[in-house]
Amino acid sequence: MGGALRANFGISFGDMLGDRQLQTMLRVGTNKDDLAAQVAYVNQKRRLNWGFVGGFVPARFIGARRSIDRGDTLVTQESANLRYTHEFASLTARYNVSRATRFEFRGGARRTGYGWQTVTRVTDTTSRKLVSNVSQELPGAPVVYLAEMEAAYVRDTAVLGPTSPILGHRIRLDVEPALGGLMFADVRLDARRYFMPVRPVTFAMRLEHTGRCMARRSRRPLDAALARSPDVGARVRPQHVCRRAVWPAPRPAAPWSINSRAIASP
């Protein structure tokens, strides 16, 4: 069900000017399910930045199913955790129109596998001792293969103070469709505004929307939530329907990225 101890290791390589960077990350633990790795490269020598990222990240939804059976002298508790692994590879590009405006693009593939880990515990209510503790691993849903794309518009004029932005604004709008075993599209909008009516006081406002639009022929929203990020909501097309996702599936646990000299995303 996952180890009690985990450790992350990272190694970075780059030239003197920071034009080219290579980063690798590795996570290990006391359980084989804790193993995760990612490698990323970026070339920022010209206005058009490009790179690639790939890796594999396991994750679990703890307590996806629970049951309890109370007998005269024995209590049987069963807990099933849903385990899924993400294996992904992508090419990335970023075009800096100016110091404040840029466009970002990404295309790649993702493989998501599923499995169940079930633990059955039997306890004697009279002596309050553990009678048995059995772990079992079972296959889950079929593997899902996705072709992923992303396009984003970013504008950032924020002026940074000692600890946070104090003036300006940040806007990020991105669309991330996926095709393959599932068909859906994520739409995200993040807009922030910073203003200082009286020095040194800064006020900030933020508008954020995260949506997901799914094709009718796709499987239930749960599958899409596990296949990628759990973002919900979205725009409607004539042949599509948008639903609210109710499954709290976590994002892959190692979203590492390479630092860029361009102005940070919101």
PDB file of N, CA and C in Angstrom, residues 37-105:
ATOM      1  N   ALA A  37      10.200   8.375 -11.385  1.00  0.00           N
ATOM      2  CA  ALA A  37      11.342   9.031 -12.015  1.00  0.00           C
ATOM      3  C   ALA A  37      10.852   9.965 -13.110  1.00  0.00           C
ATOM      4  N   GLN A  38      11.639  10.999 -13.367  1.00  0.00           N
ATOM      5  CA  GLN A  38      11.332  11.935 -14.441  1.00  0.00           C
ATOM      6  C   GLN A  38      12.621  12.582 -14.938  1.00  0.00           C
ATOM      7  N   VAL A  39      12.685  12.807 -16.238  1.00  0.00           N
ATOM      8  CA  VAL A  39      13.803  13.510 -16.848  1.00  0.00           C
ATOM      9  C   VAL A  39      13.239  14.598 -17.745  1.00  0.00           C
ATOM     10  N   ALA A  40      13.878  15.775 -17.729  1.00  0.00           N
ATOM     11  CA  ALA A  40      13.398  16.911 -18.514  1.00  0.00           C
ATOM     12  C   ALA A  40      14.588  17.685 -19.055  1.00  0.00           C
ATOM     13  N   TYR A  41      14.420  18.181 -20.267  1.00  0.00           N
ATOM     14  CA  TYR A  41      15.464  18.977 -20.926  1.00  0.00           C
ATOM     15  C   TYR A  41      14.811  20.191 -21.556  1.00  0.00           C
ATOM     16  N   VAL A  42      15.510  21.341 -21.512  1.00  0.00           N
ATOM     17  CA  VAL A  42      15.004  22.548 -22.146  1.00  0.00           C
ATOM     18  C   VAL A  42      16.172  23.317 -22.753  1.00  0.00           C
ATOM     19  N   ASN A  43      15.926  23.880 -23.931  1.00  0.00           N
ATOM     20  CA  ASN A  43      16.895  24.705 -24.635  1.00  0.00           C
ATOM     21  C   ASN A  43      16.296  26.103 -24.776  1.00  0.00           C
ATOM     22  N   GLN A  44      16.914  27.092 -24.115  1.00  0.00           N
ATOM     23  CA  GLN A  44      16.396  28.458 -24.081  1.00  0.00           C
ATOM     24  C   GLN A  44      17.328  29.452 -24.769  1.00  0.00           C
ATOM     25  N   LYS A  45      18.091  28.962 -25.716  1.00  0.00           N
ATOM     26  CA  LYS A  45      19.098  29.818 -26.338  1.00  0.00           C
ATOM     27  C   LYS A  45      18.477  30.887 -27.219  1.00  0.00           C
ATOM     28  N   ARG A  46      17.330  30.572 -27.831  1.00  0.00           N
ATOM     29  CA  ARG A  46      16.682  31.524 -28.729  1.00  0.00           C
ATOM     30  C   ARG A  46      15.300  31.885 -28.208  1.00  0.00           C
ATOM     31  N   ARG A  47      14.642  32.750 -28.954  1.00  0.00           N
ATOM     32  CA  ARG A  47      13.301  33.169 -28.541  1.00  0.00           C
ATOM     33  C   ARG A  47      12.348  31.986 -28.474  1.00  0.00           C
ATOM     34  N   LEU A  48      12.514  31.040 -29.385  1.00  0.00           N
ATOM     35  CA  LEU A  48      11.716  29.812 -29.346  1.00  0.00           C
ATOM     36  C   LEU A  48      12.424  28.799 -28.464  1.00  0.00           C
ATOM     37  N   ASN A  49      11.890  28.552 -27.294  1.00  0.00           N
ATOM     38  CA  ASN A  49      12.429  27.551 -26.389  1.00  0.00           C
ATOM     39  C   ASN A  49      11.794  26.195 -26.695  1.00  0.00           C
ATOM     40  N   TRP A  50      12.555  25.123 -26.543  1.00  0.00           N
ATOM     41  CA  TRP A  50      12.002  23.794 -26.769  1.00  0.00           C
ATOM     42  C   TRP A  50      12.629  22.807 -25.793  1.00  0.00           C
ATOM     43  N   GLY A  51      11.987  21.668 -25.663  1.00  0.00           N
ATOM     44  CA  GLY A  51      12.494  20.654 -24.744  1.00  0.00           C
ATOM     45  C   GLY A  51      11.640  19.409 -24.771  1.00  0.00           C
ATOM     46  N   PHE A  52      11.902  18.527 -23.831  1.00  0.00           N
ATOM     47  CA  PHE A  52      11.120  17.304 -23.704  1.00  0.00           C
ATOM     48  C   PHE A  52      11.067  16.915 -22.237  1.00  0.00           C
ATOM     49  N   VAL A  53      10.076  16.116 -21.897  1.00  0.00           N
ATOM     50  CA  VAL A  53       9.913  15.613 -20.536  1.00  0.00           C
ATOM     51  C   VAL A  53       9.315  14.221 -20.615  1.00  0.00           C
ATOM     52  N   GLY A  54       9.752  13.333 -19.743  1.00  0.00           N
ATOM     53  CA  GLY A  54       9.227  11.976 -19.709  1.00  0.00           C
ATOM     54  C   GLY A  54       9.467  11.343 -18.354  1.00  0.00           C
ATOM     55  N   GLY A  55       8.701  10.328 -18.054  1.00  0.00           N
ATOM     56  CA  GLY A  55       8.878   9.651 -16.778  1.00  0.00           C
ATOM     57  C   GLY A  55       7.719   8.732 -16.454  1.00  0.00           C
ATOM     58  N   PHE A  56       7.731   8.208 -15.250  1.00  0.00           N
ATOM     59  CA  PHE A  56       6.625   7.386 -14.757  1.00  0.00           C
ATOM     60  C   PHE A  56       6.402   7.717 -13.289  1.00  0.00           C
ATOM     61  N   VAL A  57       5.130   7.808 -12.914  1.00  0.00           N
ATOM     62  CA  VAL A  57       4.745   8.198 -11.560  1.00  0.00           C
ATOM     63  C   VAL A  57       3.578   7.325 -11.114  1.00  0.00           C
ATOM     64  N   PRO A  58       3.738   6.512 -10.080  1.00  0.00           N
ATOM     65  CA  PRO A  58       2.607   5.762  -9.528  1.00  0.00           C
ATOM     66  C   PRO A  58       1.833   6.618  -8.517  1.00  0.00           C
ATOM     67  N   ALA A  59       0.582   6.272  -8.333  1.00  0.00           N
ATOM     68  CA  ALA A  59      -0.248   6.966  -7.342  1.00  0.00           C
ATOM     69  C   ALA A  59      -1.317   5.999  -6.855  1.00  0.00           C
ATOM     70  N   ARG A  60      -1.926   6.312  -5.730  1.00  0.00           N
ATOM     71  CA  ARG A  60      -2.955   5.459  -5.151  1.00  0.00           C
ATOM     72  C   ARG A  60      -4.095   6.312  -4.612  1.00  0.00           C
ATOM     73  N   PHE A  61      -5.294   5.753  -4.748  1.00  0.00           N
ATOM     74  CA  PHE A  61      -6.461   6.341  -4.072  1.00  0.00           C
ATOM     75  C   PHE A  61      -6.779   5.446  -2.891  1.00  0.00           C
ATOM     76  N   ILE A  62      -6.396   5.913  -1.702  1.00  0.00           N
ATOM     77  CA  ILE A  62      -6.516   5.090  -0.499  1.00  0.00           C
ATOM     78  C   ILE A  62      -7.985   4.965  -0.091  1.00  0.00           C
ATOM     79  N   GLY A  63      -8.406   3.737   0.208  1.00  0.00           N
ATOM     80  CA  GLY A  63      -9.768   3.517   0.683  1.00  0.00           C
ATOM     81  C   GLY A  63     -10.819   3.737  -0.371  1.00  0.00           C
ATOM     82  N   ALA A  64     -10.528   3.363  -1.614  1.00  0.00           N
ATOM     83  CA  ALA A  64     -11.527   3.527  -2.672  1.00  0.00           C
ATOM     84  C   ALA A  64     -12.770   2.679  -2.390  1.00  0.00           C
ATOM     85  N   ARG A  65     -12.566   1.528  -1.743  1.00  0.00           N
ATOM     86  CA  ARG A  65     -13.691   0.687  -1.315  1.00  0.00           C
ATOM     87  C   ARG A  65     -13.403   0.208   0.095  1.00  0.00           C
ATOM     88  N   ARG A  66     -14.416   0.239   0.937  1.00  0.00           N
ATOM     89  CA  ARG A  66     -14.284  -0.246   2.317  1.00  0.00           C
ATOM     90  C   ARG A  66     -15.525  -1.054   2.687  1.00  0.00           C
ATOM     91  N   SER A  67     -15.308  -2.078   3.499  1.00  0.00           N
ATOM     92  CA  SER A  67     -16.431  -2.870   3.992  1.00  0.00           C
ATOM     93  C   SER A  67     -16.070  -3.459   5.346  1.00  0.00           C
ATOM     94  N   ILE A  68     -17.099  -3.769   6.123  1.00  0.00           N
ATOM     95  CA  ILE A  68     -16.893  -4.372   7.446  1.00  0.00           C
ATOM     96  C   ILE A  68     -18.015  -5.361   7.716  1.00  0.00           C
ATOM     97  N   ASP A  69     -17.659  -6.512   8.260  1.00  0.00           N
ATOM     98  CA  ASP A  69     -18.620  -7.569   8.578  1.00  0.00           C
ATOM     99  C   ASP A  69     -18.424  -7.959  10.037  1.00  0.00           C
ATOM    100  N   ARG A  70     -19.462  -7.756  10.835  1.00  0.00           N
ATOM    101  CA  ARG A  70     -19.386  -8.044  12.266  1.00  0.00           C
ATOM    102  C   ARG A  70     -20.104  -9.354  12.568  1.00  0.00           C
ATOM    103  N   GLY A  71     -19.342 -10.344  13.081  1.00  0.00           N
ATOM    104  CA  GLY A  71     -19.927 -11.607  13.510  1.00  0.00           C
ATOM    105  C   GLY A  71     -20.048 -11.667  15.018  1.00  0.00           C
ATOM    106  N   ASP A  72     -20.327 -12.848  15.507  1.00  0.00           N
ATOM    107  CA  ASP A  72     -20.473 -13.003  16.955  1.00  0.00           C
ATOM    108  C   ASP A  72     -19.141 -12.774  17.661  1.00  0.00           C
ATOM    109  N   THR A  73     -18.062 -13.329  17.118  1.00  0.00           N
ATOM    110  CA  THR A  73     -16.755 -13.206  17.765  1.00  0.00           C
ATOM    111  C   THR A  73     -15.686 -12.612  16.859  1.00  0.00           C
ATOM    112  N   LEU A  74     -15.975 -12.502  15.571  1.00  0.00           N
ATOM    113  CA  LEU A  74     -14.986 -12.010  14.627  1.00  0.00           C
ATOM    114  C   LEU A  74     -15.499 -10.791  13.870  1.00  0.00           C
ATOM    115  N   VAL A  75     -14.595  -9.873  13.597  1.00  0.00           N
ATOM    116  CA  VAL A  75     -14.891  -8.695  12.783  1.00  0.00           C
ATOM    117  C   VAL A  75     -13.953  -8.718  11.577  1.00  0.00           C
ATOM    118  N   THR A  76     -14.525  -8.699  10.396  1.00  0.00           N
ATOM    119  CA  THR A  76     -13.742  -8.726   9.154  1.00  0.00           C
ATOM    120  C   THR A  76     -13.809  -7.351   8.494  1.00  0.00           C
ATOM    121  N   GLN A  77     -12.659  -6.749   8.311  1.00  0.00           N
ATOM    122  CA  GLN A  77     -12.552  -5.447   7.661  1.00  0.00           C
ATOM    123  C   GLN A  77     -11.794  -5.600   6.350  1.00  0.00           C
ATOM    124  N   GLU A  78     -12.363  -5.032   5.303  1.00  0.00           N
ATOM    125  CA  GLU A  78     -11.714  -5.082   3.993  1.00  0.00           C
ATOM    126  C   GLU A  78     -11.569  -3.674   3.442  1.00  0.00           C
ATOM    127  N   SER A  79     -10.364  -3.357   3.013  1.00  0.00           N
ATOM    128  CA  SER A  79     -10.078  -2.045   2.439  1.00  0.00           C
ATOM    129  C   SER A  79      -9.376  -2.254   1.107  1.00  0.00           C
ATOM    130  N   ALA A  80      -9.888  -1.626   0.061  1.00  0.00           N
ATOM    131  CA  ALA A  80      -9.311  -1.760  -1.276  1.00  0.00           C
ATOM    132  C   ALA A  80      -8.812  -0.397  -1.746  1.00  0.00           C
ATOM    133  N   ASN A  81      -7.548  -0.359  -2.152  1.00  0.00           N
ATOM    134  CA  ASN A  81      -6.942   0.864  -2.680  1.00  0.00           C
ATOM    135  C   ASN A  81      -6.764   0.724  -4.186  1.00  0.00           C
ATOM    136  N   LEU A  82      -7.120   1.768  -4.892  1.00  0.00           N
ATOM    137  CA  LEU A  82      -6.968   1.783  -6.341  1.00  0.00           C
ATOM    138  C   LEU A  82      -5.594   2.347  -6.681  1.00  0.00           C
ATOM    139  N   ARG A  83      -4.785   1.550  -7.357  1.00  0.00           N
ATOM    140  CA  ARG A  83      -3.439   1.960  -7.742  1.00  0.00           C
ATOM    141  C   ARG A  83      -3.414   2.213  -9.244  1.00  0.00           C
ATOM    142  N   TYR A  84      -2.809   3.322  -9.632  1.00  0.00           N
ATOM    143  CA  TYR A  84      -2.668   3.589 -11.061  1.00  0.00           C
ATOM    144  C   TYR A  84      -1.308   4.210 -11.317  1.00  0.00           C
ATOM    145  N   THR A  85      -0.745   3.877 -12.460  1.00  0.00           N
ATOM    146  CA  THR A  85       0.595   4.337 -12.829  1.00  0.00           C
ATOM    147  C   THR A  85       0.512   5.162 -14.108  1.00  0.00           C
ATOM    148  N   HIS A  86       1.223   6.285 -14.092  1.00  0.00           N
ATOM    149  CA  HIS A  86       1.284   7.171 -15.257  1.00  0.00           C
ATOM    150  C   HIS A  86       2.671   7.043 -15.892  1.00  0.00           C
ATOM    151  N   GLU A  87       2.720   6.716 -17.167  1.00  0.00           N
ATOM    152  CA  GLU A  87       3.947   6.729 -17.951  1.00  0.00           C
ATOM    153  C   GLU A  87       3.740   7.712 -19.092  1.00  0.00           C
ATOM    154  N   PHE A  88       4.599   8.694 -19.219  1.00  0.00           N
ATOM    155  CA  PHE A  88       4.328   9.790 -20.145  1.00  0.00           C
ATOM    156  C   PHE A  88       5.618  10.283 -20.790  1.00  0.00           C
ATOM    157  N   ALA A  89       5.456  10.881 -21.963  1.00  0.00           N
ATOM    158  CA  ALA A  89       6.560  11.512 -22.684  1.00  0.00           C
ATOM    159  C   ALA A  89       5.975  12.623 -23.548  1.00  0.00           C
ATOM    160  N   SER A  90       6.625  13.791 -23.543  1.00  0.00           N
ATOM    161  CA  SER A  90       6.085  14.938 -24.264  1.00  0.00           C
ATOM    162  C   SER A  90       7.217  15.788 -24.833  1.00  0.00           C
ATOM    163  N   LEU A  91       6.924  16.464 -25.939  1.00  0.00           N
ATOM    164  CA  LEU A  91       7.765  17.514 -26.492  1.00  0.00           C
ATOM    165  C   LEU A  91       7.121  18.853 -26.153  1.00  0.00           C
ATOM    166  N   THR A  92       7.926  19.815 -25.754  1.00  0.00           N
ATOM    167  CA  THR A  92       7.400  21.111 -25.341  1.00  0.00           C
ATOM    168  C   THR A  92       8.054  22.226 -26.147  1.00  0.00           C
ATOM    169  N   ALA A  93       7.310  23.328 -26.294  1.00  0.00           N
ATOM    170  CA  ALA A  93       7.830  24.503 -26.990  1.00  0.00           C
ATOM    171  C   ALA A  93       7.219  25.748 -26.355  1.00  0.00           C
ATOM    172  N   ARG A  94       8.001  26.812 -26.351  1.00  0.00           N
ATOM    173  CA  ARG A  94       7.549  28.093 -25.799  1.00  0.00           C
ATOM    174  C   ARG A  94       8.096  29.211 -26.672  1.00  0.00           C
ATOM    175  N   TYR A  95       7.187  30.046 -27.175  1.00  0.00           N
ATOM    176  CA  TYR A  95       7.599  31.170 -28.013  1.00  0.00           C
ATOM    177  C   TYR A  95       7.363  32.457 -27.247  1.00  0.00           C
ATOM    178  N   ASN A  96       8.438  33.181 -26.976  1.00  0.00           N
ATOM    179  CA  ASN A  96       8.352  34.421 -26.207  1.00  0.00           C
ATOM    180  C   ASN A  96       8.142  35.594 -27.171  1.00  0.00           C
ATOM    181  N   VAL A  97       6.918  36.085 -27.218  1.00  0.00           N
ATOM    182  CA  VAL A  97       6.612  37.239 -28.058  1.00  0.00           C
ATOM    183  C   VAL A  97       7.308  38.482 -27.524  1.00  0.00           C
ATOM    184  N   SER A  98       7.296  38.648 -26.218  1.00  0.00           N
ATOM    185  CA  SER A  98       7.967  39.752 -25.548  1.00  0.00           C
ATOM    186  C   SER A  98       8.329  39.288 -24.149  1.00  0.00           C
ATOM    187  N   ARG A  99       8.856  40.184 -23.334  1.00  0.00           N
ATOM    188  CA  ARG A  99       9.195  39.819 -21.957  1.00  0.00           C
ATOM    189  C   ARG A  99       7.952  39.503 -21.136  1.00  0.00           C
ATOM    190  N   ALA A 100       6.792  39.965 -21.575  1.00  0.00           N
ATOM    191  CA  ALA A 100       5.570  39.775 -20.797  1.00  0.00           C
ATOM    192  C   ALA A 100       4.601  38.777 -21.420  1.00  0.00           C
ATOM    193  N   THR A 101       4.775  38.434 -22.683  1.00  0.00           N
ATOM    194  CA  THR A 101       3.801  37.599 -23.389  1.00  0.00           C
ATOM    195  C   THR A 101       4.492  36.418 -24.044  1.00  0.00           C
ATOM    196  N   ARG A 102       3.871  35.263 -23.970  1.00  0.00           N
ATOM    197  CA  ARG A 102       4.408  34.074 -24.609  1.00  0.00           C
ATOM    198  C   ARG A 102       3.285  33.091 -24.924  1.00  0.00           C
ATOM    199  N   PHE A 103       3.589  32.167 -25.836  1.00  0.00           N
ATOM    200  CA  PHE A 103       2.710  31.054 -26.169  1.00  0.00           C
ATOM    201  C   PHE A 103       3.443  29.757 -25.850  1.00  0.00           C
ATOM    202  N   GLU A 104       2.705  28.804 -25.300  1.00  0.00           N
ATOM    203  CA  GLU A 104       3.287  27.521 -24.936  1.00  0.00           C
ATOM    204  C   GLU A 104       2.539  26.395 -25.643  1.00  0.00           C
ATOM    205  N   PHE A 105       3.296  25.376 -26.063  1.00  0.00           N
ATOM    206  CA  PHE A 105       2.715  24.236 -26.763  1.00  0.00           C
ATOM    207  C   PHE A 105       3.344  22.949 -26.225  1.00  0.00           C
TER     208      PHE A 105
END
